[in-house]
mmCIF file with all atom_site columns, C-alpha atoms in Angstrom:
data_model
loop_
_atom_site.group_PDB
_atom_site.id
_atom_site.type_symbol
_atom_site.label_atom_id
_atom_site.label_alt_id
_atom_site.label_comp_id
_atom_site.label_asym_id
_atom_site.label_entity_id
_atom_site.label_seq_id
_atom_site.pdbx_PDB_ins_code
_atom_site.Cartn_x
_atom_site.Cartn_y
_atom_site.Cartn_z
_atom_site.occupancy
_atom_site.B_iso_or_equiv
_atom_site.pdbx_formal_charge
_atom_site.auth_seq_id
_atom_site.auth_comp_id
_atom_site.auth_asym_id
_atom_site.auth_atom_id
_atom_site.pdbx_PDB_model_num
ATOM 1   C CA . MET A 1 1   ? 154.369 152.159 21.931 1.00 50.00 ? 1   MET A CA 1
ATOM 2   C CA . ALA A 1 2   ? 155.184 148.939 23.825 1.00 47.00 ? 2   ALA A CA 1
ATOM 3   C CA . GLN A 1 3   ? 151.604 148.761 25.120 1.00 48.00 ? 3   GLN A CA 1
ATOM 4   C CA . ASN A 1 4   ? 150.338 149.012 21.473 1.00 50.00 ? 4   ASN A CA 1
ATOM 5   C CA . GLN A 1 5   ? 152.213 145.990 20.978 1.00 48.00 ? 5   GLN A CA 1
ATOM 6   C CA . ASP A 1 6   ? 151.382 144.566 23.771 1.00 42.00 ? 6   ASP A CA 1
ATOM 7   C CA . GLN A 1 7   ? 147.660 144.758 22.623 1.00 44.00 ? 7   GLN A CA 1
ATOM 8   C CA . LYS A 1 8   ? 148.893 143.069 19.361 1.00 44.00 ? 8   LYS A CA 1
ATOM 9   C CA . GLN A 1 9   ? 150.329 140.121 21.110 1.00 42.00 ? 9   GLN A CA 1
ATOM 10  C CA . THR A 1 10  ? 147.151 139.556 23.117 1.00 40.00 ? 10  THR A CA 1
ATOM 11  C CA . ARG A 1 11  ? 145.112 140.117 20.165 1.00 42.00 ? 11  ARG A CA 1
ATOM 12  C CA . LYS A 1 12  ? 147.611 137.272 18.455 1.00 41.00 ? 12  LYS A CA 1
ATOM 13  C CA . GLN A 1 13  ? 147.297 135.000 21.139 1.00 41.00 ? 13  GLN A CA 1
ATOM 14  C CA . THR A 1 14  ? 143.238 135.309 21.823 1.00 40.00 ? 14  THR A CA 1
ATOM 15  C CA . SER A 1 15  ? 143.301 134.462 17.661 1.00 42.00 ? 15  SER A CA 1
ATOM 16  C CA . ASP A 1 16  ? 145.193 130.976 18.385 1.00 44.00 ? 16  ASP A CA 1
ATOM 17  C CA . VAL A 1 17  ? 142.706 130.134 20.858 1.00 45.00 ? 17  VAL A CA 1
ATOM 18  C CA . SER A 1 18  ? 139.404 127.926 20.461 1.00 46.00 ? 18  SER A CA 1
ATOM 19  C CA . LYS A 1 19  ? 135.750 129.729 20.758 1.00 48.00 ? 19  LYS A CA 1
ATOM 20  C CA . THR A 1 20  ? 135.888 128.288 24.784 1.00 45.00 ? 20  THR A CA 1
ATOM 21  C CA . GLU A 1 21  ? 139.391 129.418 25.410 1.00 46.00 ? 21  GLU A CA 1
ATOM 22  C CA . LYS A 1 22  ? 138.120 133.188 23.979 1.00 46.00 ? 22  LYS A CA 1
ATOM 23  C CA . ARG A 1 23  ? 135.395 132.965 26.449 1.00 46.00 ? 23  ARG A CA 1
ATOM 24  C CA . MET A 1 24  ? 137.361 132.028 29.144 1.00 47.00 ? 24  MET A CA 1
ATOM 25  C CA . ILE A 1 25  ? 140.074 135.374 28.287 1.00 42.00 ? 25  ILE A CA 1
ATOM 26  C CA . ARG A 1 26  ? 136.967 137.809 27.401 1.00 37.00 ? 26  ARG A CA 1
ATOM 27  C CA . ARG A 1 27  ? 134.671 137.031 30.346 1.00 34.00 ? 27  ARG A CA 1
ATOM 28  C CA . PRO A 1 28  ? 135.847 138.880 33.987 1.00 34.00 ? 28  PRO A CA 1
ATOM 29  C CA . THR A 1 29  ? 135.806 137.429 37.361 1.00 37.00 ? 29  THR A CA 1
ATOM 30  C CA . GLY A 1 30  ? 132.514 136.365 38.431 1.00 34.00 ? 30  GLY A CA 1
ATOM 31  C CA . ARG A 1 31  ? 131.192 135.879 41.628 1.00 33.00 ? 31  ARG A CA 1
ATOM 32  C CA . TYR A 1 32  ? 127.821 133.723 40.745 1.00 34.00 ? 32  TYR A CA 1
ATOM 33  C CA . HIS A 1 33  ? 128.998 130.384 38.376 1.00 35.00 ? 33  HIS A CA 1
ATOM 34  C CA . ASP A 1 34  ? 125.507 131.046 36.620 1.00 38.00 ? 34  ASP A CA 1
ATOM 35  C CA . ASP A 1 35  ? 126.456 134.034 35.076 1.00 40.00 ? 35  ASP A CA 1
ATOM 36  C CA . ASP A 1 36  ? 130.525 133.907 34.840 1.00 44.00 ? 36  ASP A CA 1
ATOM 37  C CA . PHE A 1 37  ? 133.257 131.912 35.082 1.00 50.00 ? 37  PHE A CA 1
ATOM 38  C CA . SER A 1 38  ? 134.633 132.110 38.619 1.00 60.00 ? 38  SER A CA 1
ATOM 39  C CA . ARG A 1 39  ? 138.407 132.048 38.432 1.00 80.00 ? 39  ARG A CA 1
ATOM 40  C CA . TYR A 1 40  ? 141.527 130.924 40.538 1.00 85.00 ? 40  TYR A CA 1
ATOM 41  C CA . ALA A 1 41  ? 145.109 130.753 40.236 1.00 90.00 ? 41  ALA A CA 1
ATOM 42  C CA . VAL A 1 42  ? 147.833 129.050 42.605 1.00 92.00 ? 42  VAL A CA 1
ATOM 43  C CA . THR A 1 43  ? 151.584 128.897 42.354 1.00 95.00 ? 43  THR A CA 1
ATOM 44  C CA . ILE A 1 44  ? 152.700 125.517 43.003 1.00 96.00 ? 44  ILE A CA 1
ATOM 45  C CA . GLY A 1 45  ? 156.915 125.003 43.533 1.00 96.00 ? 45  GLY A CA 1
ATOM 46  C CA . ALA A 1 46  ? 157.472 122.794 40.809 1.00 97.00 ? 46  ALA A CA 1
ATOM 47  C CA . LYS A 1 47  ? 158.087 122.911 36.650 1.00 96.00 ? 47  LYS A CA 1
ATOM 48  C CA . PRO A 1 48  ? 155.149 123.509 34.535 1.00 96.00 ? 48  PRO A CA 1
ATOM 49  C CA . GLU A 1 49  ? 155.505 120.099 32.641 1.00 97.00 ? 49  GLU A CA 1
ATOM 50  C CA . GLU A 1 50  ? 155.416 118.841 35.661 1.00 97.00 ? 50  GLU A CA 1
ATOM 51  C CA . VAL A 1 51  ? 152.213 119.886 37.429 1.00 97.00 ? 51  VAL A CA 1
ATOM 52  C CA . PHE A 1 52  ? 150.658 119.058 33.663 1.00 97.00 ? 52  PHE A CA 1
ATOM 53  C CA . ALA A 1 53  ? 151.981 115.980 33.324 1.00 97.00 ? 53  ALA A CA 1
ATOM 54  C CA . TYR A 1 54  ? 150.426 115.330 36.636 1.00 97.00 ? 54  TYR A CA 1
ATOM 55  C CA . PHE A 1 55  ? 147.260 117.020 35.898 1.00 96.00 ? 55  PHE A CA 1
ATOM 56  C CA . ARG A 1 56  ? 146.387 115.465 32.592 1.00 96.00 ? 56  ARG A CA 1
ATOM 57  C CA . ASP A 1 57  ? 146.489 112.024 34.014 1.00 95.00 ? 57  ASP A CA 1
ATOM 58  C CA . PHE A 1 58  ? 143.131 112.031 35.112 1.00 94.00 ? 58  PHE A CA 1
ATOM 59  C CA . SER A 1 59  ? 143.522 109.169 37.522 1.00 92.00 ? 59  SER A CA 1
ATOM 60  C CA . ASN A 1 60  ? 145.489 111.963 39.546 1.00 94.00 ? 60  ASN A CA 1
ATOM 61  C CA . LEU A 1 61  ? 142.654 113.761 40.232 1.00 93.00 ? 61  LEU A CA 1
ATOM 62  C CA . PRO A 1 62  ? 141.137 112.183 43.045 1.00 92.00 ? 62  PRO A CA 1
ATOM 63  C CA . THR A 1 63  ? 143.913 112.052 44.775 1.00 92.00 ? 63  THR A CA 1
ATOM 64  C CA . PHE A 1 64  ? 143.693 115.665 45.557 1.00 92.00 ? 64  PHE A CA 1
ATOM 65  C CA . MET A 1 65  ? 139.799 116.749 44.242 1.00 90.00 ? 65  MET A CA 1
ATOM 66  C CA . LYS A 1 66  ? 137.943 116.716 47.172 1.00 85.00 ? 66  LYS A CA 1
ATOM 67  C CA . ASP A 1 67  ? 134.263 114.615 46.193 1.00 82.00 ? 67  ASP A CA 1
ATOM 68  C CA . ILE A 1 68  ? 135.712 113.334 43.150 1.00 88.00 ? 68  ILE A CA 1
ATOM 69  C CA . THR A 1 69  ? 134.724 109.636 43.700 1.00 90.00 ? 69  THR A CA 1
ATOM 70  C CA . SER A 1 70  ? 135.760 107.822 40.312 1.00 93.00 ? 70  SER A CA 1
ATOM 71  C CA . ILE A 1 71  ? 137.232 109.515 36.536 1.00 95.00 ? 71  ILE A CA 1
ATOM 72  C CA . GLN A 1 72  ? 137.075 106.980 33.729 1.00 96.00 ? 72  GLN A CA 1
ATOM 73  C CA . VAL A 1 73  ? 139.082 107.800 30.871 1.00 96.00 ? 73  VAL A CA 1
ATOM 74  C CA . THR A 1 74  ? 137.070 106.751 27.957 1.00 96.00 ? 74  THR A CA 1
ATOM 75  C CA . SER A 1 75  ? 138.862 108.166 25.053 1.00 96.00 ? 75  SER A CA 1
ATOM 76  C CA . ALA A 1 76  ? 142.034 110.091 24.268 1.00 93.00 ? 76  ALA A CA 1
ATOM 77  C CA . LYS A 1 77  ? 139.406 113.256 24.714 1.00 96.00 ? 77  LYS A CA 1
ATOM 78  C CA . LYS A 1 78  ? 136.586 111.833 26.576 1.00 96.00 ? 78  LYS A CA 1
ATOM 79  C CA . SER A 1 79  ? 136.189 111.127 30.592 1.00 96.00 ? 79  SER A CA 1
ATOM 80  C CA . HIS A 1 80  ? 133.400 110.319 32.403 1.00 95.00 ? 80  HIS A CA 1
ATOM 81  C CA . TRP A 1 81  ? 133.382 111.732 36.323 1.00 92.00 ? 81  TRP A CA 1
ATOM 82  C CA . ILE A 1 82  ? 131.480 110.865 39.162 1.00 90.00 ? 82  ILE A CA 1
ATOM 83  C CA . VAL A 1 83  ? 130.954 112.935 41.858 1.00 84.00 ? 83  VAL A CA 1
ATOM 84  C CA . GLU A 1 84  ? 129.512 112.087 45.646 1.00 83.00 ? 84  GLU A CA 1
ATOM 85  C CA . THR A 1 85  ? 129.649 114.834 48.417 1.00 74.00 ? 85  THR A CA 1
ATOM 86  C CA . LYS A 1 86  ? 130.537 112.982 51.628 1.00 71.00 ? 86  LYS A CA 1
ATOM 87  C CA . LYS A 1 87  ? 128.176 115.822 53.910 1.00 66.00 ? 87  LYS A CA 1
ATOM 88  C CA . GLY A 1 88  ? 125.486 116.247 51.681 1.00 61.00 ? 88  GLY A CA 1
ATOM 89  C CA . GLY A 1 89  ? 125.246 113.081 49.984 1.00 69.00 ? 89  GLY A CA 1
ATOM 90  C CA . LEU A 1 90  ? 124.549 114.661 46.612 1.00 72.00 ? 90  LEU A CA 1
ATOM 91  C CA . LYS A 1 91  ? 125.834 112.120 43.535 1.00 80.00 ? 91  LYS A CA 1
ATOM 92  C CA . ALA A 1 92  ? 126.434 113.483 39.898 1.00 80.00 ? 92  ALA A CA 1
ATOM 93  C CA . GLU A 1 93  ? 128.186 112.539 36.814 1.00 86.00 ? 93  GLU A CA 1
ATOM 94  C CA . TRP A 1 94  ? 128.649 113.548 33.675 1.00 90.00 ? 94  TRP A CA 1
ATOM 95  C CA . ASP A 1 95  ? 130.757 113.156 30.576 1.00 94.00 ? 95  ASP A CA 1
ATOM 96  C CA . ALA A 1 96  ? 133.473 115.909 29.541 1.00 94.00 ? 96  ALA A CA 1
ATOM 97  C CA . GLU A 1 97  ? 135.214 116.377 26.542 1.00 96.00 ? 97  GLU A CA 1
ATOM 98  C CA . ILE A 1 98  ? 138.817 117.917 26.485 1.00 96.00 ? 98  ILE A CA 1
ATOM 99  C CA . THR A 1 99  ? 138.034 120.915 23.599 1.00 95.00 ? 99  THR A CA 1
ATOM 100 C CA . SER A 1 100 ? 141.655 121.916 23.192 1.00 94.00 ? 100 SER A CA 1
ATOM 101 C CA . GLU A 1 101 ? 144.757 120.943 24.673 1.00 95.00 ? 101 GLU A CA 1
ATOM 102 C CA . ARG A 1 102 ? 148.466 122.622 24.219 1.00 95.00 ? 102 ARG A CA 1
ATOM 103 C CA . LYS A 1 103 ? 151.013 120.368 25.877 1.00 96.00 ? 103 LYS A CA 1
ATOM 104 C CA . ASN A 1 104 ? 152.409 121.714 29.125 1.00 96.00 ? 104 ASN A CA 1
ATOM 105 C CA . GLU A 1 105 ? 150.365 125.228 28.766 1.00 95.00 ? 105 GLU A CA 1
ATOM 106 C CA . MET A 1 106 ? 147.075 124.293 29.017 1.00 95.00 ? 106 MET A CA 1
ATOM 107 C CA . ILE A 1 107 ? 143.533 121.912 29.043 1.00 95.00 ? 107 ILE A CA 1
ATOM 108 C CA . ALA A 1 108 ? 139.959 123.183 28.247 1.00 94.00 ? 108 ALA A CA 1
ATOM 109 C CA . TRP A 1 109 ? 137.161 120.587 28.818 1.00 93.00 ? 109 TRP A CA 1
ATOM 110 C CA . LYS A 1 110 ? 133.679 121.233 28.463 1.00 93.00 ? 110 LYS A CA 1
ATOM 111 C CA . SER A 1 111 ? 130.787 118.094 29.549 1.00 92.00 ? 111 SER A CA 1
ATOM 112 C CA . ILE A 1 112 ? 129.249 116.482 26.773 1.00 92.00 ? 112 ILE A CA 1
ATOM 113 C CA . GLU A 1 113 ? 125.243 117.283 26.098 1.00 88.00 ? 113 GLU A CA 1
ATOM 114 C CA . GLY A 1 114 ? 122.924 115.669 28.368 1.00 84.00 ? 114 GLY A CA 1
ATOM 115 C CA . SER A 1 115 ? 125.001 115.325 31.293 1.00 81.00 ? 115 SER A CA 1
ATOM 116 C CA . ASP A 1 116 ? 123.972 115.830 34.905 1.00 75.00 ? 116 ASP A CA 1
ATOM 117 C CA . VAL A 1 117 ? 126.414 118.310 35.353 1.00 78.00 ? 117 VAL A CA 1
ATOM 118 C CA . GLU A 1 118 ? 127.266 121.293 32.672 1.00 83.00 ? 118 GLU A CA 1
ATOM 119 C CA . THR A 1 119 ? 130.646 122.343 33.205 1.00 83.00 ? 119 THR A CA 1
ATOM 120 C CA . SER A 1 120 ? 133.257 124.115 31.167 1.00 89.00 ? 120 SER A CA 1
ATOM 121 C CA . GLY A 1 121 ? 137.078 125.178 31.792 1.00 90.00 ? 121 GLY A CA 1
ATOM 122 C CA . ALA A 1 122 ? 140.219 126.025 31.140 1.00 92.00 ? 122 ALA A CA 1
ATOM 123 C CA . ILE A 1 123 ? 143.504 125.436 33.794 1.00 93.00 ? 123 ILE A CA 1
ATOM 124 C CA . TRP A 1 124 ? 146.706 127.095 32.004 1.00 94.00 ? 124 TRP A CA 1
ATOM 125 C CA . PHE A 1 125 ? 149.873 126.185 33.306 1.00 95.00 ? 125 PHE A CA 1
ATOM 126 C CA . SER A 1 126 ? 152.494 128.895 33.557 1.00 94.00 ? 126 SER A CA 1
ATOM 127 C CA . PRO A 1 127 ? 155.835 129.252 34.727 1.00 95.00 ? 127 PRO A CA 1
ATOM 128 C CA . ALA A 1 128 ? 156.209 131.732 37.639 1.00 94.00 ? 128 ALA A CA 1
ATOM 129 C CA . PRO A 1 129 ? 158.386 134.632 37.618 1.00 92.00 ? 129 PRO A CA 1
ATOM 130 C CA . GLU A 1 130 ? 162.224 133.976 38.372 1.00 92.00 ? 130 GLU A CA 1
ATOM 131 C CA . GLY A 1 131 ? 161.900 130.081 37.939 1.00 91.00 ? 131 GLY A CA 1
ATOM 132 C CA . ARG A 1 132 ? 159.617 130.036 41.316 1.00 93.00 ? 132 ARG A CA 1
ATOM 133 C CA . GLY A 1 133 ? 157.617 126.967 40.025 1.00 96.00 ? 133 GLY A CA 1
ATOM 134 C CA . THR A 1 134 ? 154.049 126.946 38.059 1.00 95.00 ? 134 THR A CA 1
ATOM 135 C CA . VAL A 1 135 ? 150.930 129.743 38.263 1.00 94.00 ? 135 VAL A CA 1
ATOM 136 C CA . VAL A 1 136 ? 148.327 127.119 37.935 1.00 94.00 ? 136 VAL A CA 1
ATOM 137 C CA . SER A 1 137 ? 145.402 129.322 36.630 1.00 92.00 ? 137 SER A CA 1
ATOM 138 C CA . LEU A 1 138 ? 141.769 128.083 36.516 1.00 91.00 ? 138 LEU A CA 1
ATOM 139 C CA . ALA A 1 139 ? 138.879 129.119 34.737 1.00 89.00 ? 139 ALA A CA 1
ATOM 140 C CA . LEU A 1 140 ? 135.244 127.227 35.688 1.00 84.00 ? 140 LEU A CA 1
ATOM 141 C CA . ASP A 1 141 ? 131.991 127.674 34.507 1.00 82.00 ? 141 ASP A CA 1
ATOM 142 C CA . TYR A 1 142 ? 129.459 124.985 35.714 1.00 73.00 ? 142 TYR A CA 1
ATOM 143 C CA . LYS A 1 143 ? 125.758 124.408 36.870 1.00 71.00 ? 143 LYS A CA 1
ATOM 144 C CA . ILE A 1 144 ? 124.690 122.143 39.273 1.00 63.00 ? 144 ILE A CA 1
ATOM 145 C CA . PRO A 1 145 ? 121.919 119.575 38.858 1.00 59.00 ? 145 PRO A CA 1
ATOM 146 C CA . GLY A 1 146 ? 118.517 120.392 40.670 1.00 58.00 ? 146 GLY A CA 1
ATOM 147 C CA . GLY A 1 147 ? 119.071 124.714 40.606 1.00 58.00 ? 147 GLY A CA 1
ATOM 148 C CA . LYS A 1 148 ? 119.261 126.663 42.907 1.00 53.00 ? 148 LYS A CA 1
ATOM 149 C CA . LEU A 1 149 ? 117.791 124.660 46.005 1.00 49.00 ? 149 LEU A CA 1
ATOM 150 C CA . VAL A 1 150 ? 120.470 121.927 45.648 1.00 53.00 ? 150 VAL A CA 1
ATOM 151 C CA . GLU A 1 151 ? 123.248 125.299 45.126 1.00 56.00 ? 151 GLU A CA 1
ATOM 152 C CA . TRP A 1 152 ? 122.037 126.462 48.780 1.00 49.00 ? 152 TRP A CA 1
ATOM 153 C CA . LEU A 1 153 ? 122.052 123.610 49.942 1.00 50.00 ? 153 LEU A CA 1
ATOM 154 C CA . THR A 1 154 ? 125.598 122.446 49.132 1.00 54.00 ? 154 THR A CA 1
ATOM 155 C CA . PHE A 1 155 ? 126.369 125.993 50.445 1.00 51.00 ? 155 PHE A CA 1
ATOM 156 C CA . PHE A 1 156 ? 124.697 125.215 53.803 1.00 47.00 ? 156 PHE A CA 1
ATOM 157 C CA . THR A 1 157 ? 126.627 121.651 54.274 1.00 50.00 ? 157 THR A CA 1
ATOM 158 C CA . GLY A 1 158 ? 130.157 123.684 53.417 1.00 54.00 ? 158 GLY A CA 1
ATOM 159 C CA . ASP A 1 159 ? 130.482 121.850 50.087 1.00 58.00 ? 159 ASP A CA 1
ATOM 160 C CA . ASN A 1 160 ? 129.789 125.004 48.252 1.00 61.00 ? 160 ASN A CA 1
ATOM 161 C CA . PRO A 1 161 ? 131.219 124.375 44.563 1.00 61.00 ? 161 PRO A CA 1
ATOM 162 C CA . GLU A 1 162 ? 133.116 127.878 44.042 1.00 65.00 ? 162 GLU A CA 1
ATOM 163 C CA . GLU A 1 163 ? 134.737 127.293 47.077 1.00 76.00 ? 163 GLU A CA 1
ATOM 164 C CA . LEU A 1 164 ? 135.831 123.439 46.345 1.00 76.00 ? 164 LEU A CA 1
ATOM 165 C CA . ALA A 1 165 ? 137.485 124.666 43.205 1.00 81.00 ? 165 ALA A CA 1
ATOM 166 C CA . PHE A 1 166 ? 140.135 126.664 44.971 1.00 85.00 ? 166 PHE A CA 1
ATOM 167 C CA . VAL A 1 167 ? 140.711 124.181 47.957 1.00 86.00 ? 167 VAL A CA 1
ATOM 168 C CA . ASN A 1 168 ? 141.008 121.751 44.844 1.00 88.00 ? 168 ASN A CA 1
ATOM 169 C CA . LEU A 1 169 ? 143.872 123.753 43.527 1.00 91.00 ? 169 LEU A CA 1
ATOM 170 C CA . ARG A 1 170 ? 145.225 124.167 47.095 1.00 93.00 ? 170 ARG A CA 1
ATOM 171 C CA . ARG A 1 171 ? 145.002 120.764 47.345 1.00 93.00 ? 171 ARG A CA 1
ATOM 172 C CA . LEU A 1 172 ? 147.097 119.918 44.315 1.00 95.00 ? 172 LEU A CA 1
ATOM 173 C CA . LYS A 1 173 ? 149.991 122.084 45.173 1.00 95.00 ? 173 LYS A CA 1
ATOM 174 C CA . ALA A 1 174 ? 150.210 120.095 48.437 1.00 94.00 ? 174 ALA A CA 1
ATOM 175 C CA . GLN A 1 175 ? 150.186 116.686 46.169 1.00 95.00 ? 175 GLN A CA 1
ATOM 176 C CA . ILE A 1 176 ? 152.639 117.829 43.909 1.00 95.00 ? 176 ILE A CA 1
ATOM 177 C CA . GLU A 1 177 ? 154.655 119.882 46.347 1.00 95.00 ? 177 GLU A CA 1
ATOM 178 C CA . THR A 1 178 ? 154.525 117.060 49.501 1.00 93.00 ? 178 THR A CA 1
ATOM 179 C CA . GLY A 1 179 ? 153.317 114.126 48.042 1.00 91.00 ? 179 GLY A CA 1
ATOM 180 C CA . GLU A 1 180 ? 150.129 114.384 50.224 1.00 89.00 ? 180 GLU A CA 1
ATOM 181 C CA . VAL A 1 181 ? 147.053 116.243 50.893 1.00 88.00 ? 181 VAL A CA 1
ATOM 182 C CA . PRO A 1 182 ? 146.655 117.172 54.457 1.00 83.00 ? 182 PRO A CA 1
ATOM 183 C CA . THR A 1 183 ? 143.511 116.914 56.470 1.00 77.00 ? 183 THR A CA 1
ATOM 184 C CA . VAL A 1 184 ? 142.051 116.814 59.333 1.00 73.00 ? 184 VAL A CA 1
ATOM 185 C CA . GLU A 1 185 ? 139.060 114.398 58.702 1.00 72.00 ? 185 GLU A CA 1
ATOM 186 C CA . GLY A 1 186 ? 138.637 111.717 60.935 1.00 72.00 ? 186 GLY A CA 1
ATOM 187 C CA . GLN A 1 187 ? 140.363 113.746 63.562 1.00 72.00 ? 187 GLN A CA 1
ATOM 188 C CA . PRO A 1 188 ? 138.391 115.035 66.801 1.00 71.00 ? 188 PRO A CA 1
#
């Protein structure tokens, strides 16, 4: 009976979300980003409201997201992103829009048609058990401009976008918990 109630609750929650979010909920964790969503999670020692507020202020994102050189907010729901990899020298720009947002809980987005990078995703901010902070869960789908060749090049230069998503979550954790992102760049 409890399982039936859980299933009904899950169905109700699913019916309350947008098409993008439904796709994120239904899709299994994928290994290859072209075919499935990539999913990651990290627990951050801060309240969901604090983590959400920090992430929602897009001017904060370049402080912890590797290779993001600029994010310009163009309206309440739209932004322009510029990424340049340090190792491979690859540069990409795209415009993104927020497709769904629940304050202190989640943000979903997708790139605007015609952008260099096709991306969509959602990030969730859930209270961790026993008041131990926030579980930040990221579901991400993207296609790199240039196709498989560029994807292989980024993989071999150490800028694998799939790994970078998890690295960026860990960097977000460090930034919020300590006020800085540890790095070995510039050290011998």
